[in-house]
Short mmCIF file of C-alpha atoms in Angstrom, two decimals:
data_model
loop_
_atom_site.label_atom_id
_atom_site.label_comp_id
_atom_site.label_asym_id
_atom_site.label_seq_id
_atom_site.Cartn_x
_atom_site.Cartn_y
_atom_site.Cartn_z
CA UNK A 15 5.59 2.00 -16.76
CA UNK A 16 6.54 3.48 -13.66
CA UNK A 17 9.89 4.83 -15.35
CA UNK A 18 8.87 6.86 -17.36
CA UNK A 19 5.63 7.97 -14.55
CA UNK A 20 8.26 9.09 -12.52
CA UNK A 21 9.84 10.72 -15.47
CA UNK A 22 7.26 13.03 -16.71
CA UNK A 23 4.99 13.92 -13.41
CA UNK A 24 8.57 14.11 -11.16
CA UNK A 25 6.93 14.22 -8.47
CA UNK A 26 4.58 10.95 -7.62
CA UNK A 27 4.37 7.41 -9.05
CA UNK A 28 2.90 4.47 -7.96
CA UNK A 29 5.04 1.77 -8.55
CA UNK A 30 1.62 -1.12 -9.95
CA UNK A 31 1.81 -5.00 -10.68
CA UNK A 32 3.25 -5.88 -7.65
CA UNK A 33 2.89 -9.53 -5.68
CA UNK A 34 0.74 -8.98 -2.44
CA UNK A 35 3.60 -7.64 0.34
CA UNK A 36 5.06 -10.22 2.56
CA UNK A 37 4.71 -8.45 5.83
CA UNK A 38 8.71 -9.78 6.47
CA UNK A 39 9.38 -6.23 4.63
CA UNK A 40 6.19 -3.99 4.92
CA UNK A 41 2.78 -3.31 6.35
CA UNK A 42 1.80 -0.72 3.59
CA UNK A 43 2.99 1.25 0.93
CA UNK A 44 6.32 2.74 1.14
CA UNK A 45 6.62 6.60 0.45
CA UNK A 46 11.01 6.65 -1.37
CA UNK A 47 12.60 9.92 -2.21
CA UNK A 48 14.23 9.75 -5.30
CA UNK A 49 15.99 12.58 -5.91
CA UNK A 50 18.70 14.26 -9.35
CA UNK A 51 21.98 12.75 -9.45
CA UNK A 52 23.69 11.33 -12.58
CA UNK A 53 23.05 7.41 -12.68
CA UNK A 54 22.03 7.15 -9.89
CA UNK A 55 18.90 8.69 -11.03
CA UNK A 56 17.58 11.03 -13.69
CA UNK A 57 14.57 12.61 -13.33
CA UNK A 58 14.54 13.69 -17.09
CA UNK A 59 14.03 9.55 -18.26
CA UNK A 60 12.46 9.04 -15.06
CA UNK A 61 15.65 6.24 -14.58
CA UNK A 62 19.11 5.53 -13.43
CA UNK A 63 20.16 2.30 -11.18
CA UNK A 64 18.48 3.59 -8.15
CA UNK A 65 14.82 3.24 -9.71
CA UNK A 66 15.94 0.25 -11.05
CA UNK A 67 17.09 -1.83 -8.10
CA UNK A 68 13.82 -0.31 -6.69
CA UNK A 69 12.06 -2.55 -9.26
CA UNK A 70 13.91 -5.55 -8.90
CA UNK A 71 13.85 -5.87 -4.64
CA UNK A 72 9.81 -4.51 -5.11
CA UNK A 73 9.58 -8.11 -7.57
CA UNK A 74 11.18 -10.33 -4.51
CA UNK A 75 8.81 -8.25 -1.41
CA UNK A 76 5.49 -7.60 -3.23
CA UNK A 77 5.76 -3.93 -2.11
CA UNK A 78 4.60 -1.01 -3.64
CA UNK A 79 6.32 2.25 -3.79
CA UNK A 80 5.22 5.88 -3.67
CA UNK A 81 8.00 7.90 -5.18
CA UNK A 82 8.22 11.40 -4.61
CA UNK A 83 11.39 13.35 -6.03
CA UNK A 84 12.83 15.77 -3.49
CA UNK A 85 15.83 17.97 -2.84
CA UNK A 86 18.74 16.07 -0.71
CA UNK A 87 18.22 18.87 2.17
CA UNK A 88 15.07 17.29 2.87
CA UNK A 89 15.09 14.38 2.15
CA UNK A 90 16.93 14.00 5.32
CA UNK A 91 13.99 16.15 7.70
CA UNK A 92 11.20 14.24 6.77
CA UNK A 93 13.29 10.53 7.30
CA UNK A 94 14.04 12.24 10.54
CA UNK A 95 10.14 13.22 10.47
CA UNK A 96 8.83 9.65 9.11
CA UNK A 97 7.15 11.50 6.77
CA UNK A 98 9.14 9.10 3.74
CA UNK A 99 9.84 5.82 4.99
CA UNK A 100 13.27 5.15 2.58
CA UNK A 101 15.52 7.13 0.28
CA UNK A 102 18.52 6.20 -1.26
CA UNK A 103 22.16 6.70 -1.81
CA UNK A 104 22.64 7.85 1.96
CA UNK A 105 26.12 8.15 3.05
CA UNK A 106 26.02 6.26 6.42
CA UNK A 107 26.92 8.59 8.99
CA UNK A 108 26.61 8.51 13.78
CA UNK A 109 23.14 11.26 12.50
CA UNK A 110 21.64 9.79 9.11
CA UNK A 111 22.12 6.11 12.40
CA UNK A 112 20.20 7.17 14.32
CA UNK A 113 17.32 7.44 12.55
CA UNK A 114 17.84 5.46 9.59
CA UNK A 115 18.39 1.78 9.30
CA UNK A 116 21.91 2.07 6.37
CA UNK A 117 22.33 -1.10 3.72
CA UNK A 118 24.83 0.25 1.61
CA UNK A 119 25.17 -0.73 -1.51
CA UNK A 120 27.62 1.27 -4.13
CA UNK A 121 30.70 2.88 -3.38
CA UNK A 122 32.51 5.64 -4.54
CA UNK A 123 34.98 8.28 -4.72
CA UNK A 124 34.70 12.32 -4.86
CA UNK A 125 37.44 13.82 -7.29
CA UNK A 126 38.08 17.47 -6.94
CA UNK A 127 36.71 19.68 -10.03
CA UNK A 128 38.50 22.51 -10.49
CA UNK A 129 38.19 25.29 -13.70
CA UNK A 130 41.45 25.10 -15.77
CA UNK A 131 42.45 28.78 -15.19
CA UNK A 132 45.78 29.36 -16.39
CA UNK A 133 48.74 29.90 -12.82
CA UNK A 134 46.16 28.11 -11.14
CA UNK A 135 47.70 27.59 -7.66
CA UNK A 136 45.49 24.58 -6.43
CA UNK A 137 47.47 21.39 -6.87
CA UNK A 138 45.89 20.29 -3.14
CA UNK A 139 43.32 20.07 -0.74
CA UNK A 140 46.14 22.10 1.94
CA UNK A 141 47.03 24.71 -1.44
CA UNK A 142 43.17 25.50 -1.81
CA UNK A 143 42.76 26.03 2.16
CA UNK A 144 44.76 27.86 2.61
CA UNK A 145 43.64 30.45 -0.12
CA UNK A 146 40.64 32.53 -0.61
CA UNK A 147 39.40 30.40 -3.12
CA UNK A 148 35.57 29.67 -2.86
CA UNK A 149 33.72 25.51 -2.76
CA UNK A 150 30.08 24.67 -4.09
CA UNK A 151 28.34 22.48 -1.98
CA UNK A 152 24.88 20.11 -3.50
CA UNK A 153 22.68 21.14 0.28
CA UNK A 154 22.49 18.01 2.81
CA UNK A 155 25.30 16.31 0.98
CA UNK A 156 28.26 14.44 3.01
CA UNK A 157 31.53 13.40 1.59
CA UNK A 158 34.52 11.55 2.63
CA UNK A 159 35.63 12.29 6.52
CA UNK A 160 39.08 14.49 4.51
CA UNK A 161 37.01 16.49 2.39
CA UNK A 162 34.08 16.47 5.08
CA UNK A 163 36.35 18.05 7.52
CA UNK A 164 38.12 20.29 4.64
CA UNK A 165 34.26 21.57 3.83
CA UNK A 166 34.46 22.54 7.28
CA UNK A 167 36.58 25.25 7.67
CA UNK A 168 36.03 27.11 4.67
CA UNK A 169 32.65 27.09 5.57
CA UNK A 170 33.62 28.53 8.97
CA UNK A 171 35.67 31.00 6.75
CA UNK A 172 32.19 31.73 4.31
CA UNK A 173 34.18 30.74 1.72
CA UNK A 174 31.63 27.77 1.48
CA UNK A 175 28.22 28.74 -1.93
CA UNK A 176 25.01 26.05 -0.86
CA UNK A 177 22.92 24.77 -4.11
CA UNK A 178 20.28 22.57 -4.10
CA UNK A 179 21.07 19.36 -6.88
CA UNK A 180 24.47 18.52 -8.63
CA UNK A 181 23.34 19.84 -11.64
CA UNK A 182 23.34 23.61 -10.26
CA UNK A 183 26.67 23.08 -8.01
CA UNK A 184 27.70 22.36 -11.30
CA UNK A 185 26.69 25.63 -13.25
CA UNK A 186 28.70 27.42 -10.23
CA UNK A 187 31.54 25.85 -11.09
CA UNK A 188 30.75 26.38 -15.06
CA UNK A 189 29.93 30.06 -14.19
CA UNK A 190 33.02 30.64 -12.13
CA UNK A 191 31.40 31.50 -9.16
CA UNK A 192 32.56 28.70 -7.50
CA UNK A 193 37.01 27.74 -8.11
CA UNK A 194 35.73 23.61 -6.75
CA UNK A 195 32.76 21.66 -6.66
CA UNK A 196 33.65 17.84 -5.16
CA UNK A 197 31.84 15.19 -7.07
CA UNK A 198 31.48 11.18 -8.45
CA UNK A 199 33.01 9.75 -11.55
CA UNK A 200 29.60 8.36 -11.90
CA UNK A 201 27.18 11.26 -11.13
CA UNK A 202 29.30 14.43 -13.23
CA UNK A 203 29.98 12.27 -16.81
CA UNK A 204 26.07 12.35 -16.64
CA UNK A 205 25.85 16.13 -16.92
CA UNK A 206 29.28 16.73 -18.39
CA UNK A 207 30.02 17.09 -22.20
CA UNK A 208 33.85 16.35 -24.02
CA UNK A 209 34.09 20.58 -23.82
CA UNK A 210 32.61 20.50 -20.44
CA UNK A 211 35.11 18.25 -19.25
CA UNK A 212 37.97 19.57 -20.79
CA UNK A 213 37.38 22.92 -19.52
CA UNK A 214 38.07 21.88 -16.06
CA UNK A 215 41.13 20.14 -13.91
CA UNK A 216 40.09 16.69 -12.24
CA UNK A 217 42.40 16.02 -9.01
CA UNK A 218 42.11 13.22 -7.20
CA UNK A 219 42.57 14.68 -3.57
CA UNK A 220 40.56 11.75 -0.96
CA UNK A 221 43.21 9.23 0.75
CA UNK A 222 43.65 6.19 -1.00
CA UNK A 223 41.88 4.64 2.40
CA UNK A 224 39.01 6.08 1.72
CA UNK A 225 35.54 6.30 -0.28
CA UNK A 226 31.92 7.28 -0.31
CA UNK A 227 29.28 4.38 0.15
CA UNK A 228 25.78 5.01 -1.36
CA UNK A 229 23.90 3.28 0.95
CA UNK A 230 19.16 2.69 0.89
CA UNK A 231 17.70 4.57 4.20
CA UNK A 232 14.94 3.12 5.72
CA UNK A 233 13.18 4.93 8.76
CA UNK A 234 13.79 3.71 12.64
CA UNK A 235 10.11 5.03 12.81
CA UNK A 236 8.67 2.82 9.79
CA UNK A 237 10.30 -0.39 9.68
CA UNK A 238 10.34 -2.48 12.90
CA UNK A 239 14.06 -3.66 13.18
CA UNK A 240 13.21 -7.33 11.69
CA UNK A 241 11.98 -5.68 8.68
CA UNK A 242 15.34 -3.73 8.35
CA UNK A 243 17.30 -6.69 8.32
CA UNK A 244 15.39 -8.45 5.44
CA UNK A 245 15.65 -5.90 3.24
CA UNK A 246 19.32 -6.26 3.78
CA UNK A 247 19.30 -9.49 3.91
CA UNK A 248 17.32 -9.30 0.11
CA UNK A 249 19.86 -6.87 -0.77
CA UNK A 250 23.08 -8.59 0.21
CA UNK A 251 21.26 -11.54 -2.14
CA UNK A 252 21.63 -9.26 -4.55
CA UNK A 253 24.69 -8.36 -4.42
CA UNK A 254 26.15 -11.79 -4.55
CA UNK A 255 23.95 -13.63 -7.09
CA UNK A 256 25.09 -10.62 -9.87
CA UNK A 257 21.47 -9.11 -9.59
CA UNK A 258 22.91 -6.06 -8.17
CA UNK A 259 26.02 -5.53 -10.86
CA UNK A 260 23.92 -6.31 -13.32
CA UNK A 261 21.39 -3.51 -13.22
CA UNK A 262 24.63 -0.97 -12.90
CA UNK A 263 26.21 -2.43 -15.88
CA UNK A 264 23.53 -1.10 -17.98
CA UNK A 265 24.28 2.55 -17.05
CA UNK A 266 28.60 1.96 -16.73
CA UNK A 267 31.84 0.62 -18.60
CA UNK A 268 32.07 -2.52 -17.40
CA UNK A 269 34.45 -1.84 -15.13
CA UNK A 270 33.26 1.17 -13.77
CA UNK A 271 29.85 -1.66 -12.91
CA UNK A 272 32.46 -3.61 -10.68
CA UNK A 273 34.41 -1.44 -9.34
CA UNK A 274 31.12 0.38 -7.73
CA UNK A 275 28.85 -3.09 -6.13
CA UNK A 276 29.64 -2.76 -2.73
CA UNK A 277 31.16 -5.54 -0.93
CA UNK A 278 31.92 -4.78 2.19
CA UNK A 279 30.78 -5.89 6.08
CA UNK A 280 26.62 -5.54 5.98
CA UNK A 281 24.76 -3.26 8.90
CA UNK A 282 24.71 -4.95 13.05
CA UNK A 283 22.70 -2.23 13.74
CA UNK A 284 18.75 -3.37 13.49
#
């Protein structure tokens, strides 16, 4: 019921039928922001890894959610203000940790996607950086450290074109408005068909020791430290008992589902 409602309205929905809320986790309904992001959340179906994980958490905490679907950049503003309580798929950064608790659950890597033009000289990040090519970026997104450093440089040369979401960013690439975008396989495979992918080159420009980590971010204005820690302990338990991996397996091939589960160190800044 709750996934269908989100899909139809695309704005606000309540998750109903949850048990009485456990005060260790929440004192009131939790306002949650989702955003269009491939297997993590699709607005046309109202389904994805993120809403299913949140549903599993609700069954264990008794917390109710008020869902909103927002552009990524606006999510950060509202979390910092405290008008949002929780958001998904957040890449931890020092700036975001100042206003939110980061609870990692997902890991992946960005690939460089380029139009497969004949004679294209762009075989490395350095070659592209030295050119006049343009890059498409989703407003409010962060990436691996090497990619963000690269984007800061080309942005200083006014070679970055911003978009509101992943789909628009991919359209900029396909239409030739930009020459390059960075995207994750778990995301772009949701929007590109076989023929569309055949028209692109996919290059791994990210250093092997870097990856993108997706985390639930809980607003520090909405949750007490001990509540955020309780959420993280529950999420960690769900990772260890296979609940998280099982949810991933509904949306990803088995090998990709296994690789996408975050099993690294848990946060300590509660």
